[in-house]
Coordinates of C-alpha atoms and ligand atoms in Angstrom, one line a residue:
X5 CA 0.0 0.0 0.0
X6 CA 2.8 2.4 1.0
X7 CA 4.6 1.5 -2.2
X8 CA 1.5 2.3 -4.2
X9 CA 1.1 5.7 -2.6
X10 CA 4.7 6.6 -3.3
X11 CA 4.4 5.4 -6.9
X12 CA 1.4 7.7 -7.3
X13 CA 3.4 10.6 -5.8
X14 CA 6.3 9.8 -8.1
X15 CA 4.0 10.0 -11.1
X16 CA 2.4 13.3 -10.1
X17 CA 5.9 14.8 -9.5
X18 CA 7.2 13.5 -12.8
X19 CA 4.3 14.7 -14.9
X20 CA 4.4 18.2 -13.3
X21 CA 8.1 18.5 -14.1
X22 CA 7.6 17.2 -17.6
X23 CA 5.0 19.8 -18.4
X24 CA 7.4 22.6 -17.8
X25 CA 10.3 21.2 -19.9
X26 CA 11.2 23.0 -23.1
X27 CA 14.3 21.4 -24.6
X28 CA 15.3 18.0 -25.8
X29 CA 18.2 17.9 -23.3
X30 CA 15.8 18.6 -20.4
X31 CA 13.6 15.8 -21.7
X32 CA 16.5 13.4 -21.8
X33 CA 17.5 14.3 -18.2
X34 CA 13.9 13.7 -17.1
X35 CA 13.9 10.3 -18.9
X36 CA 17.0 9.3 -17.1
X37 CA 15.6 10.5 -13.7
X38 CA 12.2 8.9 -14.0
X39 CA 12.6 6.0 -16.4
X40 CA 16.3 5.3 -16.3
X41 CA 18.1 2.3 -14.7
X42 CA 18.7 4.2 -11.5
X43 CA 15.3 5.8 -11.3
X44 CA 13.0 5.2 -8.3
X45 CA 10.6 3.4 -10.5
X46 CA 13.2 1.0 -11.7
X47 CA 14.3 0.5 -8.1
X48 CA 10.8 -0.4 -7.1
X49 CA 10.4 -2.8 -10.0
X50 CA 13.8 -4.5 -9.2
X51 CA 12.9 -4.8 -5.5
X52 CA 9.7 -6.6 -6.2
X53 CA 11.3 -10.0 -5.4
X54 CA 11.9 -8.9 -1.9
X55 CA 8.3 -8.0 -1.2
X56 CA 5.8 -10.3 0.3
X57 CA 3.9 -12.3 -2.3
X58 CA 0.5 -10.6 -1.6
X59 CA 2.0 -7.1 -2.2
X60 CA 4.2 -8.1 -5.1
X61 CA 1.4 -8.4 -7.6
X62 CA -0.3 -5.1 -6.9
X63 CA 2.9 -3.1 -6.6
X64 CA 4.3 -4.6 -9.8
X65 CA 1.2 -4.0 -11.8
X66 CA 0.9 -0.4 -10.4
X67 CA 4.6 0.4 -11.2
X68 CA 4.3 -1.0 -14.8
X69 CA 1.1 1.1 -15.4
X70 CA 2.9 4.2 -14.2
X71 CA 6.0 3.4 -16.3
X72 CA 3.8 3.2 -19.5
X73 CA 2.0 6.4 -18.5
X74 CA 5.3 8.2 -18.1
X75 CA 6.6 6.9 -21.4
X76 CA 3.5 8.0 -23.3
X77 CA 3.6 11.4 -21.6
X78 CA 7.2 11.8 -22.6
X79 CA 6.4 11.0 -26.3
X80 CA 3.5 13.5 -26.3
X81 CA 5.7 16.2 -24.8
X82 CA 8.5 15.5 -27.3
X83 CA 6.1 15.9 -30.1
X84 CA 4.7 19.1 -28.8
X85 CA 8.2 20.6 -28.3
X86 CA 9.2 19.6 -31.9
X87 CA 6.1 21.3 -33.3
X88 CA 6.7 24.4 -31.3
X89 CA 10.3 24.6 -32.3
X90 CA 9.4 24.1 -36.0
X91 CA 6.9 26.8 -35.7
X92 CA 9.4 29.2 -34.2
X93 CA 12.0 28.4 -36.8
X94 CA 9.9 28.4 -39.9
X95 CA 6.8 30.3 -38.9
X96 CA 4.7 27.3 -40.1
X97 CA 2.1 26.0 -37.7
X98 CA 2.0 22.3 -38.7
X99 CA -0.9 21.7 -36.5
X100 CA -3.2 23.9 -38.7
X101 CA -5.5 21.9 -41.0
X102 CA -4.1 21.8 -44.6
X103 CA -5.5 24.0 -47.3
X104 CA -7.6 22.0 -49.7
X105 CA -5.9 21.4 -53.1
X106 CA -8.3 22.5 -55.8
X107 CA -7.7 20.7 -59.0
X108 CA -8.9 22.3 -62.2
X109 CA -11.2 20.6 -64.6
X110 CA -12.5 21.2 -68.1
X111 CA -15.1 23.9 -68.8
X112 CA -18.6 22.4 -69.2
X113 CA -18.7 23.6 -72.8
X114 CA -15.4 21.9 -73.6
X115 CA -16.7 18.7 -72.0
X116 CA -19.9 18.9 -74.1
X117 CA -17.8 19.5 -77.3
X118 CA -15.8 16.4 -76.4
X119 CA -18.9 14.4 -75.7
X120 CA -20.6 15.4 -79.0
X121 CA -17.4 14.7 -80.9
X122 CA -17.2 11.2 -79.3
X123 CA -20.8 10.4 -80.4
X124 CA -20.1 11.4 -84.0
X125 CA -16.7 9.6 -83.9
X126 CA -18.6 6.4 -82.9
X127 CA -20.9 7.0 -85.9
X128 CA -17.8 7.1 -88.2
X129 CA -17.1 10.8 -88.4
X130 CA -13.5 12.2 -88.1
X131 CA -13.0 15.2 -85.9
X132 CA -11.1 18.2 -87.4
X133 CA -10.7 21.9 -86.6
X134 CA -10.4 25.0 -88.7
X135 CA -9.5 28.7 -88.4
X136 CA -11.5 31.2 -86.3
X137 CA -10.3 34.1 -88.4
X138 CA -11.7 33.4 -91.8
X139 CA -12.0 34.8 -95.4
X140 CA -15.4 36.1 -96.6
X141 CA -14.9 33.7 -99.5
X142 CA -15.2 30.7 -97.2
X143 CA -17.6 32.2 -94.7
X144 CA -20.1 33.4 -97.4
X145 CA -19.3 33.3 -101.1
X146 CA -18.4 29.6 -101.4
X147 CA -21.5 28.8 -99.3
X148 CA -23.8 30.3 -101.9
X149 CA -24.1 33.6 -99.9
X150 CA -23.0 36.2 -102.4
X151 CA -22.2 39.8 -101.4
X152 CA -25.7 41.2 -101.8
X153 CA -27.5 38.1 -100.5
X154 CA -29.9 38.9 -97.6
X155 CA -28.6 36.0 -95.6
X156 CA -25.4 38.0 -95.1
X157 CA -27.3 40.5 -93.1
X158 CA -28.6 37.9 -90.6
X159 CA -25.0 37.0 -89.8
X160 CA -23.8 40.3 -88.3
X161 CA -20.1 40.1 -88.7
X162 CA -17.0 41.1 -86.8
X163 CA -14.7 42.2 -89.6
X164 CA -11.0 42.4 -88.7
X165 CA -9.6 44.2 -91.8
X166 CA -9.9 47.6 -93.3
X167 CA -12.2 48.2 -96.3
X168 CA -10.5 48.0 -99.7
X169 CA -10.8 50.6 -102.5
X170 CA -14.3 49.4 -103.3
X171 CA -15.4 49.5 -99.7
X172 CA -15.4 45.7 -99.2
X173 CA -13.8 43.9 -96.3
X174 CA -12.6 40.3 -96.6
X175 CA -11.3 39.0 -93.2
X176 CA -13.7 38.2 -90.4
X177 CA -14.2 36.2 -87.3
X178 CA -16.2 33.2 -88.7
X179 CA -19.9 33.5 -88.0
X180 CA -20.4 29.7 -88.2
X181 CA -18.3 26.6 -88.7
X182 CA -19.8 25.9 -92.2
X183 CA -16.7 27.4 -94.0
X184 CA -14.9 24.2 -93.0
X185 CA -17.2 22.3 -95.3
X186 CA -15.7 24.1 -98.2
X187 CA -12.1 24.1 -96.9
X188 CA -12.2 20.4 -96.3
X189 CA -13.9 19.4 -99.6
X190 CA -11.5 21.7 -101.5
X191 CA -8.6 19.9 -100.1
X192 CA -9.8 16.3 -100.0
X193 CA -11.9 16.2 -103.2
X194 CA -12.5 12.4 -103.0
X195 CA -15.7 11.3 -101.2
X196 CA -16.6 9.5 -99.0
X197 CA -16.3 12.4 -96.6
X198 CA -17.5 12.2 -93.0
X199 CA -16.3 14.9 -90.7
X200 CA -17.4 17.0 -87.7
X201 CA -15.8 20.3 -86.9
X202 CA -16.1 21.8 -83.4
X203 CA -15.1 25.4 -82.8
X204 CA -15.8 28.9 -81.7
X205 CA -17.9 31.3 -83.8
X206 CA -18.6 35.0 -83.4
X207 CA -21.6 37.1 -84.2
X208 CA -22.1 40.8 -83.7
X209 CA -25.5 40.6 -82.0
X210 CA -27.2 41.4 -78.8
X211 CA -26.9 39.0 -75.8
X212 CA -29.9 37.5 -74.2
X213 CA -30.8 34.3 -72.3
X214 CA -30.1 32.1 -75.4
X215 CA -27.7 34.3 -77.5
X216 CA -24.0 35.2 -77.0
X217 CA -21.7 37.1 -79.4
X218 CA -19.2 34.2 -79.0
X219 CA -20.5 30.6 -78.9
X220 CA -19.6 27.2 -80.1
X221 CA -20.8 25.1 -83.0
X222 CA -20.1 21.7 -84.3
X223 CA -20.4 21.4 -88.1
X224 CA -21.1 18.0 -89.6
X225 CA -20.5 17.0 -93.3
X226 CA -21.1 13.7 -95.0
X227 CA -20.7 13.4 -98.8
X228 CA -20.9 10.1 -100.7
X229 CA -22.9 8.3 -103.4
X230 CA -26.6 8.1 -102.5
X231 CA -26.6 10.1 -99.3
X232 CA -30.2 11.2 -98.7
X233 CA -32.3 13.3 -96.4
X234 CA -33.2 10.1 -94.6
X235 CA -29.5 9.6 -93.7
X236 CA -29.4 13.1 -92.3
X237 CA -32.5 12.6 -90.2
X238 CA -31.4 9.2 -89.0
X239 CA -28.0 10.5 -88.0
X240 CA -29.4 13.6 -86.2
X241 CA -32.1 11.5 -84.4
X242 CA -29.5 9.0 -83.3
X243 CA -27.3 11.8 -82.0
X244 CA -30.3 13.4 -80.1
X245 CA -31.2 9.9 -78.7
X246 CA -27.7 9.3 -77.4
X247 CA -27.3 12.8 -76.0
X248 CA -30.7 13.4 -74.4
X249 CA -32.0 9.9 -74.0
X250 CA -34.9 8.2 -75.7
X251 CA -37.7 10.2 -74.0
X252 CA -36.9 13.7 -75.0
X253 CA -39.2 15.1 -77.8
X254 CA -37.4 16.2 -81.0
X255 CA -38.9 18.5 -83.7
X256 CA -37.6 18.3 -87.2
X257 CA -38.9 20.9 -89.8
X258 CA -38.1 23.0 -92.9
X259 CA -35.8 25.9 -92.7
X260 CA -33.7 27.9 -95.2
X261 CA -29.9 28.2 -95.5
X262 CA -28.5 29.2 -98.9
X263 CA -25.9 26.4 -98.8
X264 CA -28.3 23.5 -98.5
X265 CA -31.4 22.3 -100.4
X266 CA -33.6 21.3 -98.8
X267 CA -32.8 22.9 -95.5
X268 CA -34.1 21.8 -92.1
X269 CA -33.8 22.8 -88.4
X270 CA -34.0 20.5 -85.4
X271 CA -35.4 21.7 -82.0
X272 CA -35.5 19.9 -78.7
X273 CA -38.3 20.2 -76.1
X274 CA -37.4 22.9 -73.6
X275 CA -36.0 21.4 -70.4
X276 CA -36.8 24.4 -68.3
X277 CA -40.6 24.6 -69.0
X278 CA -41.1 21.1 -70.5
X279 CA -42.8 22.5 -73.5
X280 CA -45.1 25.0 -71.7
X281 CA -43.1 28.1 -72.8
X282 CA -40.6 30.2 -70.8
X283 CA -38.0 33.0 -71.3
X284 CA -35.4 30.5 -72.4
X285 CA -37.4 29.2 -75.3
X286 CA -39.1 32.5 -76.1
X287 CA -42.4 31.0 -75.0
X288 CA -42.4 28.4 -77.8
X289 CA -41.7 25.3 -75.7
X290 CA -38.9 24.4 -78.1
X291 CA -35.2 25.4 -78.4
X292 CA -33.6 25.2 -81.8
X293 CA -30.3 23.4 -81.6
X294 CA -29.1 23.0 -85.2
X295 CA -29.6 24.0 -88.8
X296 CA -29.0 21.3 -91.4
X297 CA -29.8 20.1 -94.9
X298 CA -28.6 18.5 -98.1
X299 CA -25.4 20.2 -99.4
X300 CA -26.4 22.6 -102.2
X301 CA -25.2 21.4 -105.7
X302 CA -23.6 24.8 -106.2
X303 CA -21.4 24.3 -103.1
X304 CA -20.3 20.8 -104.4
X305 CA -19.6 22.2 -107.9
X306 CA -17.6 25.1 -106.4
X307 CA -15.2 22.6 -104.8
X308 CA -15.0 20.4 -107.9
X309 CA -17.2 17.5 -106.7
X310 CA -19.8 16.4 -109.3
X311 CA -23.3 16.8 -107.8
X312 CA -24.6 14.3 -110.3
X313 CA -22.5 11.5 -108.8
X314 CA -22.3 12.6 -105.2
X315 CA -24.8 14.0 -102.7
X316 CA -24.2 15.0 -99.1
X317 CA -25.7 16.4 -95.9
X318 CA -24.4 19.0 -93.5
X319 CA -25.5 20.3 -90.1
X320 CA -24.4 23.0 -87.6
X321 CA -25.1 22.3 -84.0
X322 CA -25.2 25.2 -81.4
X323 CA -23.2 23.6 -78.6
X324 CA -24.2 25.7 -75.6
X325 CA -27.8 25.0 -76.0
X326 CA -27.3 21.3 -75.5
X327 CA -26.1 21.4 -71.8
X328 CA -28.8 24.1 -71.2
X329 CA -31.4 21.6 -72.5
X330 CA -29.9 18.7 -70.6
X331 CA -29.5 20.3 -67.2
X332 CA -32.3 23.0 -67.4
X333 CA -29.9 26.0 -67.4
X334 CA -32.0 29.0 -68.2
X335 CA -29.3 31.5 -69.2
X336 CA -26.5 30.9 -71.7
X337 CA -24.5 33.8 -70.1
X338 CA -23.9 31.7 -67.0
X339 CA -21.3 29.7 -69.0
X340 CA -19.1 32.7 -69.5
X341 CA -19.6 34.7 -66.3
X342 CA -16.6 32.9 -64.8
X343 CA -18.5 32.1 -61.6
X344 CA -16.9 29.1 -60.1
X345 CA -19.9 28.3 -58.0
X346 CA -21.8 27.6 -61.3
X347 CA -18.9 26.0 -63.2
X348 CA -17.9 23.5 -60.4
X349 CA -21.3 21.8 -60.7
X350 CA -20.3 20.1 -63.9
Ligands
FA5_30 C1 -25.9 28.2 -88.9 O1 -25.0 28.8 -88.3 C2 -25.6 27.3 -90.1 N1 -24.2 27.4 -90.4 C3 -26.0 25.9 -89.7 C4 -26.0 24.9 -90.8 C5 -24.9 24.1 -91.1 C6 -27.1 24.8 -91.6 C7 -24.9 23.2 -92.1 C8 -27.1 23.9 -92.7 C9 -26.0 23.2 -92.9 P1 -27.8 29.1 -87.3 O2 -27.5 30.6 -87.5 O3 -29.2 28.8 -87.2 O4 -27.2 28.3 -88.5 O5 -27.0 28.6 -86.1 C10 -26.9 27.2 -85.7 C11 -27.2 27.0 -84.2 O6 -26.3 27.8 -83.5 C12 -28.6 27.4 -83.8 O7 -29.5 26.4 -84.0 C13 -28.4 27.7 -82.4 O8 -28.4 26.5 -81.6 C14 -26.9 28.2 -82.3 N2 -26.9 29.7 -82.2 C15 -27.1 30.6 -83.2 N3 -26.9 31.8 -82.8 C16 -26.5 31.7 -81.5 C17 -26.1 32.7 -80.5 N4 -26.0 34.0 -80.7 N5 -25.7 32.2 -79.3 C18 -25.7 30.9 -79.0 N6 -26.1 29.9 -79.9 C19 -26.5 30.4 -81.1

């Protein structure tokens, strides 16, 4: 009993001293004094054999428990002193929680471009890119949009050169990805041709919930023998089915573009109002996602492909509208406001 009381006192004394120690040397001296060979605790443990049997067990167990407690306390104090000295030397508090490492990721529009490209790749289309700064010849003339054609007005253009002597300008930021139809066919005259062309396009027009002056399109072009409007419809419906799933309603109807004949447009049921009408879809219940049609014979002739032998279809998808329709995003400007709270959701 007496031994137990003195062990307890020993422990209190050792712990009190330990708490005040500040250096590694002091810790070592403390270890030698309280846990070393010549320490009181060790003496007690060594003298167990001389104690009466009934005391030996309880004194031995008590001394061992205290020894473990002192060893643990020593380690804890050592750790604390290390941390404090590191903080003093480097000014770094290693006990503070770490800062989260934010990894970047692709912009949602880039991801959608990749996803659409993958869908068309799997349908046999090659993915290529083209210039954003374009000649009016490719953006308009070669697409059957001559200088005085009214369709040129609808594509309000950012010109980047000065007017020539006759007042014309020729270099512009492309207003659509369709010039790549001409560039590609001009270069690789031999059908079969099956390409998609993702990229940025620019229009000098007012911004609203579904229009931006800079947005993305994906052009598609297929030219071969016996390509028909049914192939176009089948391809676009398969694309819509894979992108939106089988339940989303799709509208396919006539439209006019000078470089196709006949021309069509495809719209998808508005995801925000489910067809009832809202500000995103201009109260129509539908959002137009692409223009398309059979490549105009004049465009084929212009690049030296015989329209009697070959036919083709082309389409131009407005990329931003696809994630809007999939996720129910009601304003296209959100993609470009650089608000990470919005962008991180994708
Ligand atoms: C064209 O740009 C044609 N080049 C498409 C085409 C290609 C027709 C091949 C025939 C053959 P349009 O101007 O309708 O067509 O634009 C195509 C799609 O781009 C639209 O359906 C729409 O989804 C999207 N779009 C058009 N203007 C904007 C805009 N300001 N902001 C965001 N998306 C737009």
